[in-house]
Amino acid sequence: MIMAQPLNILLAGFGGQGILFAGKLIAYAGLIEGRELSWLPSYGPEMRGGTANCSVCLSDEPIGSPLVLEPDVLVAMNQPSLDKFADSVVPGGKIIVDSTMCARLPERDDVTIFPVPSTQLAEDAGLKGLASVVLVGKMLREIGFCDPVALDQAIVKSVPAKKAHLLGKNRKAFEIGMLNEDGDSSPVCSLPDGWVAE
Amino acid sequence: MTEKVLMKGNEALAEAAIRAGCRFFFGYPITPQTELAAYMAKRMGKEGGVYLQAESEIAAINMVYGAAGAGKRAMTSSSSPGISLKGEGISYMAGADLPGVIINVQRGGPGLGGIQPSQSDYFQATRATGHGDFHLIVLAPSTVQEMTDYVFRAFDLADEYRTPVMILADGMLGQMMEPVVLPEPKTEFPEKPWAVTGHKGQRSHNIVNSLHLQPERLEETNIERYERYARIKATEQLAEEYLVEDADIVVVAFGASSRIARSAVNKAREKGIKAGLIRPITLWPFPEDVISAAADRAKAFLTVEMNMGQMVDDVRLAVCGRKPVEFYGRAGGIIPTPAETLAAIERLAESLEGGAR
């Protein structure tokens, strides 16, 4: 285990951007490492065409409220989500932004902002729709919340058997995020041994 | 299988019900419990059971009545407005002494209300789910693991006491995923000699019925049922106590709000306030013995609920005027934050200090 601090993560964007899936990857990584965790999606009409968001808590203690109101990490995939949640990030927290989708970055100097053009990066690599997985890769690079091997296993667990042909694409998207050096980069983890991009 | 898996509360509960031997599920879609019915639709056929989406909530509960009357483990699930519709059928089940399990994944009310999590059906679950003198056993999970464990237990309790049992969950518990260990499938089930099954003339007829036109006979059934309720009250009260032993302020909270209350209690302790938590697991029978015992030494109680103040009445009955009982809650589908819950504990702590001076 790389990091034992409790981590409250909020992922937000449009419905269909893979917000819930990205949250699931983080949650599965926690499960694989035997940690306490919760994954709570927004649900109902706001999921249809509106904003989707997802709270993920990782901890070594039982989790109280699974609803993340003051995130340590915000992953924002569109401008409305970034505008809505940027102020709620705790001082010293991290904001990971899909900069393809967000023209304006928050004006806060007490948090670290990592803009990643993930939608563009994914499309350029033929991985349309996997921008959220790119951001999970970036998040792991910058925050090191789990062992990369655990996250790879999480990808294997989360890609349903019916969509097994997408496994390689998900791994590739994750790797693009892990290798992304834009913004403030303080890499705390490297690619796992024997990692082969597909 | 002791492996931890990651599941939504709604789905984990459905799987645990199947493993508890439920082979008859009758449902009707409503947010935020729909995944439960969807999971049953997917799984029940493979288990040789019946999944049926009824034409209404009222039809669904009456199908549970029928399956339970035939001695089978049966269940229905809904969310608040749908449970109101089931009220009549639940009363009939209680009147006919039928076991069965009813799941309420609560949302904000009254009326159609909203779809966000709430605990505003506490009165309905513990007081007046339907007409007539009766109670349900009501279990209140606070984690996905408890969603599975309590539904598994619910079927046994229902059979043991021949009563409907309700799991009172909410949208948060239904929608969230947590690691969960699923129970081993149950293989042995109690005999039900009262069930209305075919008997080829080998015994006298069994009758499942809630209509007794002779008032004396009807009173008898009520009295017998309340003797059973007395046994349930004496043996089945269940609550979790956390840091209660030396607590000045005892927070009482169930289900989802107990998680927030526990975080607030921890923060209060960090600030030097001796707070503790009692988490009722059975809402009926209400764990009045634990609350009453705590009232001997605590200075005050604070109930934390996702409603306008319902369980607080039961806490007041158990405390019986010996100590002040305050309430803090949010309604309409809003989950209270640990910070505002802590503030409520702090206000109560300050008022106690003021009184001592």
CSV table of C-alpha atoms in Angstrom, one decimal, chain A:
chain,number,residue,atom,x,y,z
A,1,MET,CA,0.0,0.0,0.0
A,2,ILE,CA,1.5,3.3,-1.1
A,3,MET,CA,-0.7,5.6,0.9
A,4,ALA,CA,-2.7,5.0,4.0
A,5,GLN,CA,-4.4,8.4,4.4
A,6,PRO,CA,-8.2,8.5,4.0
A,7,LEU,CA,-8.9,9.9,0.6
A,8,ASN,CA,-12.2,11.5,-0.4
A,9,ILE,CA,-12.7,11.7,-4.1
A,10,LEU,CA,-15.4,13.4,-6.2
A,11,LEU,CA,-15.7,12.8,-9.9
A,12,ALA,CA,-18.0,14.9,-11.9
A,13,GLY,CA,-19.0,15.5,-15.5
A,14,PHE,CA,-21.7,14.9,-18.0
A,15,GLY,CA,-23.6,11.6,-18.1
A,16,GLY,CA,-21.9,9.3,-20.6
A,17,GLN,CA,-18.3,10.5,-19.9
A,18,GLY,CA,-17.5,7.5,-17.9
A,19,ILE,CA,-17.6,9.2,-14.5
A,20,LEU,CA,-19.2,6.3,-12.6
A,21,PHE,CA,-16.9,3.8,-14.4
A,22,ALA,CA,-13.8,5.8,-13.4
A,23,GLY,CA,-15.1,5.9,-9.8
A,24,LYS,CA,-15.6,2.1,-10.0
A,25,LEU,CA,-12.0,1.6,-11.0
A,26,ILE,CA,-10.8,3.5,-8.0
A,27,ALA,CA,-13.2,1.6,-5.7
A,28,TYR,CA,-12.1,-1.8,-7.1
A,29,ALA,CA,-8.5,-0.9,-6.5
A,30,GLY,CA,-9.4,-0.2,-2.9
A,31,LEU,CA,-11.2,-3.6,-2.7
A,32,ILE,CA,-8.2,-5.4,-4.1
A,33,GLU,CA,-5.9,-3.8,-1.6
A,34,GLY,CA,-8.3,-4.8,1.3
A,35,ARG,CA,-9.2,-1.2,2.3
A,36,GLU,CA,-12.5,0.3,3.5
A,37,LEU,CA,-14.2,2.1,0.6
A,38,SER,CA,-17.5,3.4,-0.6
A,39,TRP,CA,-18.8,4.4,-4.0
A,40,LEU,CA,-21.9,6.6,-4.2
A,41,PRO,CA,-23.3,7.8,-7.5
A,42,SER,CA,-25.7,10.6,-8.1
A,43,TYR,CA,-28.9,9.1,-9.4
A,44,GLY,CA,-32.2,10.0,-11.0
A,45,PRO,CA,-33.1,12.6,-13.6
A,46,GLU,CA,-29.9,14.5,-13.2
A,47,MET,CA,-28.1,11.6,-14.7
A,48,ARG,CA,-30.0,12.0,-18.0
A,49,GLY,CA,-28.2,14.7,-20.0
A,50,GLY,CA,-27.2,16.6,-16.9
A,51,THR,CA,-24.3,16.3,-14.6
A,52,ALA,CA,-23.3,13.0,-13.2
A,53,ASN,CA,-21.1,12.7,-10.2
A,54,CYS,CA,-19.7,10.1,-8.0
A,55,SER,CA,-18.2,10.1,-4.5
A,56,VAL,CA,-15.5,7.6,-3.7
A,57,CYS,CA,-14.0,7.2,-0.2
A,58,LEU,CA,-10.9,5.2,0.5
A,59,SER,CA,-9.8,4.7,4.1
A,60,ASP,CA,-8.4,2.2,6.6
A,61,GLU,CA,-11.2,3.0,9.0
A,62,PRO,CA,-14.9,2.4,8.5
A,63,ILE,CA,-16.4,5.1,6.4
A,64,GLY,CA,-18.9,7.5,7.9
A,65,SER,CA,-20.7,9.6,5.3
A,66,PRO,CA,-20.1,8.2,1.8
A,67,LEU,CA,-21.2,11.5,0.3
A,68,VAL,CA,-18.1,13.6,-0.5
A,69,LEU,CA,-18.9,17.3,0.1
A,70,GLU,CA,-15.3,18.4,0.7
A,71,PRO,CA,-13.1,16.4,-1.6
A,72,ASP,CA,-9.4,15.8,-1.3
A,73,VAL,CA,-9.4,15.2,-5.0
A,74,LEU,CA,-11.8,16.5,-7.6
A,75,VAL,CA,-11.8,15.0,-11.0
A,76,ALA,CA,-13.8,17.4,-13.2
A,77,MET,CA,-14.7,16.5,-16.8
A,78,ASN,CA,-16.7,19.6,-17.8
A,79,GLN,CA,-16.9,23.3,-17.1
A,80,PRO,CA,-20.2,23.2,-15.1
A,81,SER,CA,-18.8,20.5,-12.8
A,82,LEU,CA,-15.5,22.3,-12.3
A,83,ASP,CA,-17.3,25.6,-11.6
A,84,LYS,CA,-19.7,23.9,-9.2
A,85,PHE,CA,-17.2,21.9,-7.1
A,86,ALA,CA,-13.8,23.7,-7.4
A,87,ASP,CA,-14.5,25.8,-4.3
A,88,SER,CA,-15.4,22.7,-2.2
A,89,VAL,CA,-12.0,21.1,-2.5
A,90,VAL,CA,-10.1,21.1,0.8
A,91,PRO,CA,-7.0,23.4,1.0
A,92,GLY,CA,-4.0,21.4,-0.1
A,93,GLY,CA,-6.3,19.3,-2.3
A,94,LYS,CA,-5.9,18.3,-5.9
A,95,ILE,CA,-8.1,19.1,-8.9
A,96,ILE,CA,-7.7,17.0,-12.1
A,97,VAL,CA,-9.3,18.7,-15.0
A,98,ASP,CA,-10.2,17.5,-18.5
A,99,SER,CA,-8.8,20.6,-20.2
A,100,THR,CA,-10.4,19.6,-23.5
A,101,MET,CA,-13.7,20.3,-21.9
A,102,CYS,CA,-12.8,23.1,-19.5
A,103,ALA,CA,-11.6,26.4,-20.9
A,104,ARG,CA,-11.5,28.2,-17.5
A,105,LEU,CA,-9.5,26.9,-14.6
A,106,PRO,CA,-10.3,27.8,-11.0
A,107,GLU,CA,-8.4,30.7,-9.5
A,108,ARG,CA,-7.2,29.0,-6.3
A,109,ASP,CA,-3.7,29.0,-5.2
A,110,ASP,CA,-4.2,26.7,-2.2
A,111,VAL,CA,-4.9,23.6,-4.3
A,112,THR,CA,-2.9,21.9,-7.1
A,113,ILE,CA,-4.5,21.8,-10.5
A,114,PHE,CA,-3.6,19.3,-13.1
A,115,PRO,CA,-5.1,20.1,-16.5
A,116,VAL,CA,-5.0,17.1,-18.8
A,117,PRO,CA,-6.6,17.3,-22.3
A,118,SER,CA,-7.9,13.8,-21.7
A,119,THR,CA,-10.7,13.8,-24.2
A,120,GLN,CA,-8.3,15.0,-26.9
A,121,LEU,CA,-5.6,12.5,-25.8
A,122,ALA,CA,-8.1,9.6,-25.9
A,123,GLU,CA,-9.4,10.5,-29.3
A,124,ASP,CA,-5.9,10.9,-30.7
A,125,ALA,CA,-5.1,7.4,-29.5
A,126,GLY,CA,-8.3,5.9,-31.0
A,127,LEU,CA,-9.8,5.6,-27.5
A,128,LYS,CA,-12.9,7.7,-27.8
A,129,GLY,CA,-15.0,7.6,-24.7
A,130,LEU,CA,-12.2,6.6,-22.4
A,131,ALA,CA,-11.1,10.1,-21.3
A,132,SER,CA,-12.2,9.3,-17.7
A,133,VAL,CA,-9.8,6.4,-17.6
A,134,VAL,CA,-7.0,8.7,-18.8
A,135,LEU,CA,-7.8,10.9,-15.8
A,136,VAL,CA,-7.7,8.0,-13.4
A,137,GLY,CA,-4.2,7.2,-14.7
A,138,LYS,CA,-3.2,10.8,-14.2
A,139,MET,CA,-4.7,10.8,-10.7
A,140,LEU,CA,-2.7,7.7,-9.8
A,141,ARG,CA,0.5,9.3,-11.1
A,142,GLU,CA,0.0,12.4,-9.1
A,143,ILE,CA,-1.6,11.1,-5.9
A,144,GLY,CA,-0.4,7.4,-5.8
A,145,PHE,CA,-3.6,6.3,-4.0
A,146,CYS,CA,-2.9,2.6,-4.8
A,147,ASP,CA,-0.4,0.2,-6.3
A,148,PRO,CA,-0.6,0.4,-10.1
A,149,VAL,CA,-0.9,-3.4,-10.2
A,150,ALA,CA,-4.1,-3.1,-8.1
A,151,LEU,CA,-5.5,-0.6,-10.6
A,152,ASP,CA,-4.7,-2.9,-13.5
A,153,GLN,CA,-6.6,-5.7,-11.7
A,154,ALA,CA,-9.4,-3.2,-11.1
A,155,ILE,CA,-9.6,-2.6,-14.9
A,156,VAL,CA,-9.8,-6.3,-15.5
A,157,LYS,CA,-12.6,-6.6,-12.9
A,158,SER,CA,-14.5,-3.6,-14.2
A,159,VAL,CA,-14.6,-4.4,-17.9
A,160,PRO,CA,-17.5,-6.8,-18.3
A,161,ALA,CA,-16.9,-10.1,-20.0
A,162,LYS,CA,-19.2,-9.1,-22.8
A,163,LYS,CA,-16.8,-6.2,-23.6
A,164,ALA,CA,-13.5,-8.0,-23.1
A,165,HIS,CA,-12.3,-6.6,-26.4
A,166,LEU,CA,-12.2,-3.2,-24.6
A,167,LEU,CA,-9.8,-4.4,-22.0
A,168,GLY,CA,-6.7,-3.4,-24.0
A,169,LYS,CA,-8.1,0.0,-24.8
A,170,ASN,CA,-8.9,0.7,-21.2
A,171,ARG,CA,-5.3,-0.3,-20.2
A,172,LYS,CA,-3.9,2.0,-22.9
A,173,ALA,CA,-6.1,4.9,-21.8
A,174,PHE,CA,-4.9,4.3,-18.2
A,175,GLU,CA,-1.3,4.3,-19.4
A,176,ILE,CA,-1.7,7.5,-21.3
A,177,GLY,CA,-2.8,9.1,-18.0
A,178,MET,CA,0.0,7.6,-16.1
A,179,LEU,CA,2.6,8.9,-18.5
A,180,ASN,CA,1.1,12.4,-18.7
A,181,GLU,CA,3.6,15.0,-17.5
A,182,ASP,CA,1.6,18.2,-18.0
A,183,GLY,CA,1.0,20.5,-15.1
A,184,ASP,CA,2.7,20.0,-11.8
A,185,SER,CA,4.0,16.5,-11.9
A,186,SER,CA,5.4,14.8,-8.9
A,187,PRO,CA,5.4,11.2,-9.9
A,188,VAL,CA,5.1,8.9,-6.9
A,189,CYS,CA,4.7,5.7,-8.8
A,190,SER,CA,6.0,4.0,-12.0
A,191,LEU,CA,4.4,1.6,-14.4
A,192,PRO,CA,4.2,-1.9,-12.9
A,193,ASP,CA,6.9,-4.4,-13.8
A,194,GLY,CA,6.0,-6.3,-16.9
A,195,TRP,CA,3.4,-3.8,-18.0
A,196,VAL,CA,2.8,-4.2,-21.7
A,197,ALA,CA,0.6,-1.6,-23.5
A,198,GLU,CA,-1.7,-3.1,-26.0
